[in-house]
Amino acid sequence: MPSSFSKSNGTYAALAAGAVVATYAGTHAYKSRIQRNFDDGIDLKNQTVEIDPIEHIRRCTFYKDIDIFTFHKTVYPTVQTLGDVFYNGYAASNDGPCIGYLNETNNEEPLHWISYSTALQQIRRIGSHLWTEAKLTPTKSTVAIISLNRPEYSFVEFACYMYGFTVLALYTSYDPATILSILEKTKTDVLVVDNLDRISSFKTQLLEKNYIKEILVMDETANNEHSKIKNIPKILQTMQQADIRPRPYIDPDNIAAYILTSGTTGEPKIAMLSHTNFLVQIKGGILRRERANVAAEPDNRHCSFLPMAHLYERLVLISSFIHGTQVVYCPVPEKLFEYYPFVKPTNIAMVPRVLNKVYDKIMAEVGK
């Protein structure tokens, strides 16, 4: 018995060692193939060069001799502001599928798509409402958004970019005092929420603020709620084509958005980013992916689940729309496993915290 047990152990050990070697070899081969196929030519040990010995400013070795203030304009030259992004996506996709909605009545076709032209129409209707009905002033007015990820979030955000209103994205986790303080500091003109429950505990205070001209709600609401409270679905349904306003001229150096710091050391601080700030980042990423042979095709699909108040997810969405990519919104990270099988994304933005949760969930299932 002992000899048999020893022999079995030796056999299992050999098999396990072989599996480890095979796994390592397979992983190493896969990693080598990925590095070879998607090599962007950057030496990881020498990625930048110093161009200012006093301030120690460094630049990518590939672009050390270019004029950084004009070079980005040569990449997608028709996209000079964020308001141009959807138009580029419309052309790149040949007016293909833009945003996917869950189709709960048809299991065979779980997603219902609207085209880029339809999305553009929704965006321009909201932008025209903000300009003509809410009486906002391009390049001077601010629109704040508090919502989970959903199509209307992007409609409002890009309506602001297109018509020159500054976007202020607030986390749904902020408490009422923080929200009221930020709205006061920025003198926000319009607050957009996904539902009225989001602001139920301080709705009266909001309505009393003279600087708040309107509260736009993404969900259906009662018509007689309050004169300041408007319903986005109704705006989209009732606005006539003749009421859609032409886009005003927007200087690329105008402020596009207020970005909030995490607030871990106190109340969130406000930073200002221009259209150019956003687009330099986006176009730099495009150049990097092109060098690495990473295709950005219109039939690519992005599943948006990281909070849209976070700059990272918004940059990924801008980059997706500029290429004519298909986008589906997952309201919260916890629902990602439900969405993944039928969305089948080719693109997804991740952060370590979410990957840790994915790992824990997989290991918990393995443990069963």
Tab-separated table of C-alpha atoms in Angstrom:
chain	number	residue	atom	x	y	z
A	1	MET	CA	0.000	0.000	0.000
A	2	PRO	CA	2.729	2.524	0.916
A	3	SER	CA	4.640	1.738	-2.275
A	4	SER	CA	1.469	2.082	-4.330
A	5	PHE	CA	0.659	5.385	-2.641
A	6	SER	CA	4.208	6.627	-3.232
A	7	LYS	CA	4.026	5.613	-6.871
A	8	SER	CA	0.698	7.415	-7.319
A	9	ASN	CA	2.069	10.515	-5.667
A	10	GLY	CA	5.063	10.462	-7.986
A	11	THR	CA	2.796	10.082	-11.011
A	12	TYR	CA	0.582	12.965	-9.909
A	13	ALA	CA	3.607	15.113	-9.162
A	14	ALA	CA	4.999	14.454	-12.637
A	15	LEU	CA	1.646	15.259	-14.225
A	16	ALA	CA	1.325	18.438	-12.166
A	17	ALA	CA	4.856	19.498	-13.063
A	18	GLY	CA	4.113	18.837	-16.714
A	19	ALA	CA	0.929	20.892	-16.498
A	20	VAL	CA	2.811	23.781	-14.896
A	21	VAL	CA	5.514	23.653	-17.583
A	22	ALA	CA	2.881	23.457	-20.346
A	23	THR	CA	0.917	26.330	-18.824
A	24	TYR	CA	4.054	28.449	-18.499
A	25	ALA	CA	5.129	27.628	-22.046
A	26	GLY	CA	1.660	28.378	-23.393
A	27	THR	CA	1.421	31.631	-21.457
A	28	HIS	CA	4.917	32.673	-22.514
A	29	ALA	CA	4.162	31.880	-26.165
A	30	TYR	CA	0.872	33.808	-25.984
A	31	LYS	CA	2.577	36.794	-24.352
A	32	SER	CA	5.347	36.744	-26.962
A	33	ARG	CA	2.815	36.566	-29.794
A	34	ILE	CA	0.823	39.498	-28.387
A	35	GLN	CA	3.985	41.564	-27.935
A	36	ARG	CA	5.095	40.729	-31.474
A	37	ASN	CA	1.733	41.405	-33.140
A	38	PHE	CA	0.993	44.600	-31.233
A	39	ASP	CA	4.461	46.071	-30.817
A	40	ASP	CA	4.270	49.875	-30.975
A	41	GLY	CA	8.044	50.224	-31.195
A	42	ILE	CA	8.469	51.919	-27.822
A	43	ASP	CA	11.470	50.779	-25.802
A	44	LEU	CA	10.047	50.289	-22.305
A	45	LYS	CA	13.448	51.184	-20.842
A	46	ASN	CA	13.687	54.378	-22.874
A	47	GLN	CA	10.166	55.683	-23.448
A	48	THR	CA	10.783	59.428	-23.127
A	49	VAL	CA	13.425	62.079	-23.638
A	50	GLU	CA	14.019	65.187	-21.560
A	51	ILE	CA	13.332	68.393	-23.475
A	52	ASP	CA	13.705	70.850	-20.596
A	53	PRO	CA	16.659	70.298	-18.232
A	54	ILE	CA	15.365	72.906	-15.765
A	55	GLU	CA	11.737	71.807	-15.424
A	56	HIS	CA	12.672	68.209	-16.371
A	57	ILE	CA	9.829	68.039	-18.875
A	58	ARG	CA	9.869	64.824	-20.891
A	59	ARG	CA	8.212	63.743	-24.131
A	60	CYS	CA	7.656	60.512	-26.031
A	61	THR	CA	10.686	59.560	-28.124
A	62	PHE	CA	8.543	59.306	-31.268
A	63	TYR	CA	7.276	62.871	-31.069
A	64	LYS	CA	10.147	64.763	-29.470
A	65	ASP	CA	10.565	67.149	-32.418
A	66	ILE	CA	6.948	67.992	-33.241
A	67	ASP	CA	4.941	71.067	-32.254
A	68	ILE	CA	2.622	69.616	-29.616
A	69	PHE	CA	0.239	72.559	-29.879
A	70	THR	CA	-0.636	71.850	-33.517
A	71	PHE	CA	0.226	68.194	-34.172
A	72	HIS	CA	-2.987	66.842	-32.615
A	73	LYS	CA	-4.992	68.808	-35.184
A	74	THR	CA	-3.671	66.526	-37.941
A	75	VAL	CA	-5.339	63.492	-36.323
A	76	TYR	CA	-9.025	63.444	-37.277
A	77	PRO	CA	-8.701	67.050	-38.465
A	78	THR	CA	-12.473	67.554	-38.678
A	79	VAL	CA	-12.771	66.891	-34.936
A	80	GLN	CA	-11.755	70.187	-33.340
A	81	THR	CA	-14.162	70.112	-30.369
A	82	LEU	CA	-16.008	67.382	-28.499
A	83	GLY	CA	-19.141	68.497	-30.322
A	84	ASP	CA	-17.634	67.027	-33.511
A	85	VAL	CA	-17.130	63.537	-32.064
A	86	PHE	CA	-20.530	62.041	-32.933
A	87	TYR	CA	-20.383	63.432	-36.461
A	88	ASN	CA	-17.074	61.637	-36.988
A	89	GLY	CA	-18.603	58.434	-35.609
A	90	TYR	CA	-21.577	58.860	-37.941
A	91	ALA	CA	-19.240	59.036	-40.943
A	92	ALA	CA	-16.876	56.280	-39.747
A	93	SER	CA	-19.729	53.831	-39.144
A	94	ASN	CA	-21.710	54.885	-42.231
A	95	ASP	CA	-24.562	55.702	-39.840
A	96	GLY	CA	-24.281	52.289	-38.231
A	97	PRO	CA	-25.494	51.037	-34.831
A	98	CYS	CA	-24.585	53.470	-32.069
A	99	ILE	CA	-26.278	52.676	-28.746
A	100	GLY	CA	-27.833	49.364	-27.727
A	101	TYR	CA	-30.855	49.060	-25.428
A	102	LEU	CA	-31.948	45.898	-23.635
A	103	ASN	CA	-34.793	44.246	-25.519
A	104	GLU	CA	-36.719	42.543	-22.723
A	105	THR	CA	-39.505	41.291	-25.003
A	106	ASN	CA	-37.310	39.393	-27.467
A	107	ASN	CA	-34.881	36.803	-26.131
A	108	GLU	CA	-33.570	36.017	-29.615
A	109	GLU	CA	-32.550	39.666	-30.148
A	110	PRO	CA	-31.534	40.881	-26.666
A	111	LEU	CA	-30.348	44.287	-27.934
A	112	HIS	CA	-32.230	46.963	-29.836
A	113	TRP	CA	-29.968	49.474	-31.576
A	114	ILE	CA	-30.369	53.110	-32.517
A	115	SER	CA	-28.181	54.550	-35.259
A	116	TYR	CA	-25.665	57.375	-35.047
A	117	SER	CA	-28.079	59.697	-36.860
A	118	THR	CA	-30.807	58.946	-34.303
A	119	ALA	CA	-28.398	59.550	-31.422
A	120	LEU	CA	-27.334	62.836	-33.024
A	121	GLN	CA	-30.962	63.882	-33.286
A	122	GLN	CA	-31.528	63.175	-29.569
A	123	ILE	CA	-28.384	65.102	-28.663
A	124	ARG	CA	-29.341	68.134	-30.725
A	125	ARG	CA	-32.886	68.166	-29.333
A	126	ILE	CA	-31.596	68.272	-25.774
A	127	GLY	CA	-29.002	70.899	-26.683
A	128	SER	CA	-31.632	73.036	-28.401
A	129	HIS	CA	-33.919	72.757	-25.366
A	130	LEU	CA	-31.133	73.870	-23.039
A	131	TRP	CA	-30.397	76.839	-25.271
A	132	THR	CA	-33.906	78.033	-26.148
A	133	GLU	CA	-36.166	76.792	-23.336
A	134	ALA	CA	-33.814	76.732	-20.347
A	135	LYS	CA	-32.236	79.963	-21.630
A	136	LEU	CA	-28.652	78.796	-21.158
A	137	THR	CA	-25.778	80.764	-22.673
A	138	PRO	CA	-23.148	78.931	-24.756
A	139	THR	CA	-19.639	79.051	-23.202
A	140	LYS	CA	-21.035	80.475	-19.947
A	141	SER	CA	-23.669	78.095	-18.536
A	142	THR	CA	-23.094	74.877	-16.573
A	143	VAL	CA	-25.070	71.623	-16.607
A	144	ALA	CA	-24.581	69.077	-13.796
A	145	ILE	CA	-25.399	65.365	-14.166
A	146	ILE	CA	-26.087	62.810	-11.414
A	147	SER	CA	-27.003	59.428	-12.845
A	148	LEU	CA	-26.107	55.798	-13.297
A	149	ASN	CA	-24.745	54.803	-16.712
A	150	ARG	CA	-27.435	55.029	-19.384
A	151	PRO	CA	-27.850	56.425	-22.924
A	152	GLU	CA	-29.444	59.691	-21.770
A	153	TYR	CA	-26.277	60.501	-19.852
A	154	SER	CA	-24.326	60.631	-23.116
A	155	PHE	CA	-27.133	62.499	-24.883
A	156	VAL	CA	-26.989	65.275	-22.271
A	157	GLU	CA	-23.195	65.290	-22.054
A	158	PHE	CA	-22.663	65.609	-25.807
A	159	ALA	CA	-25.512	68.111	-26.116
A	160	CYS	CA	-23.507	70.308	-23.761
A	161	TYR	CA	-20.292	69.809	-25.731
A	162	MET	CA	-22.104	70.553	-28.988
A	163	TYR	CA	-23.854	73.708	-27.782
A	164	GLY	CA	-21.079	75.038	-25.578
A	165	PHE	CA	-22.322	74.347	-22.033
A	166	THR	CA	-19.866	73.171	-19.379
A	167	VAL	CA	-20.473	69.633	-18.067
A	168	LEU	CA	-20.233	68.911	-14.344
A	169	ALA	CA	-20.466	65.168	-13.626
A	170	LEU	CA	-21.252	64.284	-9.997
A	171	TYR	CA	-20.899	60.848	-8.413
A	172	THR	CA	-24.110	59.175	-7.270
A	173	SER	CA	-22.326	58.427	-3.987
A	174	TYR	CA	-22.058	62.105	-3.017
A	175	ASP	CA	-24.145	63.161	-0.031
A	176	PRO	CA	-26.642	66.049	-0.356
A	177	ALA	CA	-24.383	68.540	1.437
A	178	THR	CA	-21.511	67.887	-0.985
A	179	ILE	CA	-23.792	68.142	-4.018
A	180	LEU	CA	-25.349	71.412	-2.856
A	181	SER	CA	-21.916	72.868	-2.086
A	182	ILE	CA	-20.527	71.987	-5.542
A	183	LEU	CA	-23.626	73.279	-7.328
A	184	GLU	CA	-23.333	76.527	-5.383
A	185	LYS	CA	-19.642	76.967	-6.182
A	186	THR	CA	-20.128	76.334	-9.896
A	187	LYS	CA	-23.444	78.231	-10.066
A	188	THR	CA	-24.910	75.333	-12.003
A	189	ASP	CA	-27.807	76.389	-14.248
A	190	VAL	CA	-29.393	73.000	-14.915
A	191	LEU	CA	-29.249	69.778	-12.906
A	192	VAL	CA	-29.900	66.488	-14.735
A	193	VAL	CA	-30.790	63.350	-12.750
A	194	ASP	CA	-31.835	59.845	-13.737
A	195	ASN	CA	-34.816	59.911	-11.352
A	196	LEU	CA	-36.326	62.176	-8.706
A	197	ASP	CA	-35.540	59.682	-5.935
A	198	ARG	CA	-31.915	60.645	-6.497
A	199	ILE	CA	-32.578	64.113	-5.007
A	200	SER	CA	-35.675	63.431	-2.873
A	201	SER	CA	-34.026	64.437	0.412
A	202	PHE	CA	-32.944	67.872	-0.849
A	203	LYS	CA	-35.271	68.543	-3.783
A	204	THR	CA	-36.965	71.447	-1.994
A	205	GLN	CA	-33.604	73.118	-1.354
A	206	LEU	CA	-32.662	72.723	-5.017
A	207	LEU	CA	-35.903	74.239	-6.239
A	208	GLU	CA	-35.365	77.241	-3.970
A	209	LYS	CA	-31.973	78.014	-5.534
A	210	ASN	CA	-32.343	80.946	-7.912
A	211	TYR	CA	-29.381	79.848	-10.037
A	212	ILE	CA	-31.046	76.480	-10.805
A	213	LYS	CA	-33.175	77.189	-13.878
A	214	GLU	CA	-34.318	73.614	-14.504
A	215	ILE	CA	-34.075	70.076	-13.192
A	216	LEU	CA	-34.172	67.597	-16.076
A	217	VAL	CA	-35.219	64.024	-15.276
A	218	MET	CA	-34.303	61.060	-17.498
A	219	ASP	CA	-37.183	58.892	-16.276
A	220	GLU	CA	-40.838	59.693	-16.884
A	221	THR	CA	-42.223	62.118	-14.267
A	222	ALA	CA	-45.589	63.656	-13.492
A	223	ASN	CA	-46.278	66.768	-15.558
A	224	ASN	CA	-47.411	68.789	-12.547
A	225	GLU	CA	-44.419	68.025	-10.302
A	226	HIS	CA	-42.979	71.574	-10.426
A	227	SER	CA	-42.491	74.203	-13.111
A	228	LYS	CA	-38.704	73.822	-12.868
A	229	ILE	CA	-38.818	70.038	-13.308
A	230	LYS	CA	-38.785	68.883	-16.931
A	231	ASN	CA	-39.010	65.439	-18.456
A	232	ILE	CA	-36.329	64.422	-20.988
A	233	PRO	CA	-38.498	61.765	-22.722
A	234	LYS	CA	-41.183	64.402	-23.301
A	235	ILE	CA	-38.599	66.870	-24.676
A	236	LEU	CA	-37.348	64.234	-27.125
A	237	GLN	CA	-40.874	63.291	-28.199
A	238	THR	CA	-42.362	66.756	-28.641
A	239	MET	CA	-39.555	68.874	-30.093
A	240	GLN	CA	-40.080	69.443	-33.793
A	241	GLN	CA	-37.304	69.259	-36.358
A	242	ALA	CA	-37.771	72.971	-37.056
A	243	ASP	CA	-37.038	73.748	-33.393
A	244	ILE	CA	-33.557	72.193	-33.485
A	245	ARG	CA	-31.033	75.005	-33.348
A	246	PRO	CA	-27.854	75.207	-35.455
A	247	ARG	CA	-24.677	74.587	-33.510
A	248	PRO	CA	-22.914	77.728	-32.281
A	249	TYR	CA	-19.199	78.187	-32.880
A	250	ILE	CA	-17.211	76.771	-29.965
A	251	ASP	CA	-13.562	77.653	-29.495
A	252	PRO	CA	-11.533	74.451	-28.852
A	253	ASP	CA	-9.879	76.192	-25.898
A	254	ASN	CA	-13.218	76.842	-24.171
A	255	ILE	CA	-13.909	74.868	-21.000
A	256	ALA	CA	-15.726	71.619	-21.801
A	257	ALA	CA	-16.042	70.123	-18.319
A	258	TYR	CA	-15.382	70.577	-14.644
A	259	ILE	CA	-13.600	67.520	-13.252
A	260	LEU	CA	-13.820	66.720	-9.540
A	261	THR	CA	-11.041	65.173	-7.475
A	262	SER	CA	-11.803	62.103	-5.375
A	263	GLY	CA	-12.445	64.065	-2.184
A	264	THR	CA	-10.542	61.578	-0.024
A	265	THR	CA	-8.781	64.412	1.831
A	266	GLY	CA	-11.792	66.704	2.100
A	267	GLU	CA	-14.408	68.173	-0.188
A	268	PRO	CA	-13.760	67.432	-3.888
A	269	LYS	CA	-11.743	70.083	-5.693
A	270	ILE	CA	-12.668	71.335	-9.156
A	271	ALA	CA	-10.384	71.217	-12.194
A	272	MET	CA	-11.239	72.667	-15.613
A	273	LEU	CA	-10.594	70.851	-18.895
A	274	SER	CA	-10.988	72.377	-22.346
A	275	HIS	CA	-12.129	70.626	-25.512
A	276	THR	CA	-8.485	70.583	-26.599
A	277	ASN	CA	-7.399	68.973	-23.307
A	278	PHE	CA	-9.781	66.081	-23.940
A	279	LEU	CA	-8.965	65.683	-27.627
A	280	VAL	CA	-5.186	65.734	-27.203
A	281	GLN	CA	-5.572	62.767	-24.846
A	282	ILE	CA	-7.984	60.963	-27.183
A	283	LYS	CA	-5.934	61.564	-30.327
A	284	GLY	CA	-2.712	60.571	-28.568
A	285	GLY	CA	-4.349	57.273	-27.667
A	286	ILE	CA	-5.443	56.814	-31.275
A	287	LEU	CA	-1.863	57.285	-32.504
A	288	ARG	CA	-0.547	54.829	-29.915
A	289	ARG	CA	-3.060	52.148	-30.913
A	290	GLU	CA	-2.349	52.688	-34.600
A	291	ARG	CA	1.365	52.121	-33.960
A	292	ALA	CA	0.472	48.946	-32.084
A	293	ASN	CA	-1.805	47.700	-34.907
A	294	VAL	CA	-4.840	47.754	-32.621
A	295	ALA	CA	-7.773	48.303	-34.963
A	296	ALA	CA	-10.616	50.609	-33.967
A	297	GLU	CA	-13.423	49.342	-36.187
A	298	PRO	CA	-17.066	50.471	-36.238
A	299	ASP	CA	-18.195	46.909	-35.470
A	300	ASN	CA	-16.259	47.003	-32.195
A	301	ARG	CA	-18.498	47.067	-29.139
A	302	HIS	CA	-17.914	48.764	-25.790
A	303	CYS	CA	-19.769	47.904	-22.575
A	304	SER	CA	-19.808	50.987	-20.347
A	305	PHE	CA	-20.027	50.053	-16.671
A	306	LEU	CA	-17.478	52.193	-14.805
A	307	PRO	CA	-19.181	55.317	-13.372
A	308	MET	CA	-19.542	57.940	-16.093
A	309	ALA	CA	-18.699	60.613	-13.542
A	310	HIS	CA	-15.188	59.131	-13.653
A	311	LEU	CA	-12.963	60.765	-16.266
A	312	TYR	CA	-11.506	57.424	-17.371
A	313	GLU	CA	-14.854	56.019	-18.540
A	314	ARG	CA	-15.793	59.272	-20.245
A	315	LEU	CA	-12.514	59.290	-22.187
A	316	VAL	CA	-13.135	55.699	-23.263
A	317	LEU	CA	-16.650	56.615	-24.420
A	318	ILE	CA	-15.416	59.645	-26.370
A	319	SER	CA	-12.796	57.445	-28.024
A	320	SER	CA	-15.499	54.860	-28.818
A	321	PHE	CA	-17.899	57.346	-30.383
A	322	ILE	CA	-15.192	59.045	-32.450
A	323	HIS	CA	-14.546	55.691	-34.179
A	324	GLY	CA	-18.218	54.856	-34.714
A	325	THR	CA	-18.095	52.069	-32.126
A	326	GLN	CA	-21.233	50.375	-30.755
A	327	VAL	CA	-21.927	51.116	-27.077
A	328	VAL	CA	-24.113	49.400	-24.467
A	329	TYR	CA	-24.553	50.854	-20.979
A	330	CYS	CA	-24.450	48.664	-17.882
A	331	PRO	CA	-25.858	50.761	-14.996
A	332	VAL	CA	-23.591	49.393	-12.246
A	333	PRO	CA	-20.474	47.157	-12.143
A	334	GLU	CA	-22.398	44.526	-10.154
A	335	LYS	CA	-24.515	43.786	-13.245
A	336	LEU	CA	-21.528	43.242	-15.540
A	337	PHE	CA	-21.812	39.434	-15.375
A	338	GLU	CA	-25.467	39.672	-16.435
A	339	TYR	CA	-24.674	41.937	-19.396
A	340	TYR	CA	-21.508	40.275	-20.656
A	341	PRO	CA	-23.013	37.149	-22.318
A	342	PHE	CA	-25.384	39.021	-24.648
A	343	VAL	CA	-23.467	42.290	-25.080
A	344	LYS	CA	-20.305	40.387	-26.116
A	345	PRO	CA	-18.068	43.482	-25.918
A	346	THR	CA	-14.811	43.726	-27.816
A	347	ASN	CA	-13.800	46.708	-25.659
A	348	ILE	CA	-14.119	47.143	-21.926
A	349	ALA	CA	-12.494	49.593	-19.515
A	350	MET	CA	-11.240	47.995	-16.311
A	351	VAL	CA	-9.771	49.061	-12.997
A	352	PRO	CA	-7.950	46.778	-10.511
A	353	ARG	CA	-10.761	46.907	-7.949
A	354	VAL	CA	-13.259	45.450	-10.423
A	355	LEU	CA	-10.790	42.788	-11.584
A	356	ASN	CA	-10.305	41.756	-7.952
A	357	LYS	CA	-14.077	41.352	-7.618
A	358	VAL	CA	-14.184	39.282	-10.810
A	359	TYR	CA	-11.381	37.075	-9.504
A	360	ASP	CA	-13.101	36.608	-6.129
A	361	LYS	CA	-16.378	35.655	-7.809
A	362	ILE	CA	-14.688	33.123	-10.100
A	363	MET	CA	-12.758	31.556	-7.229
A	364	ALA	CA	-15.933	31.361	-5.147
A	365	GLU	CA	-17.615	29.420	-7.972
A	366	VAL	CA	-14.570	27.165	-8.336
A	367	GLY	CA	-14.720	26.495	-4.607
A	368	LYS	CA	-18.233	25.121	-4.961
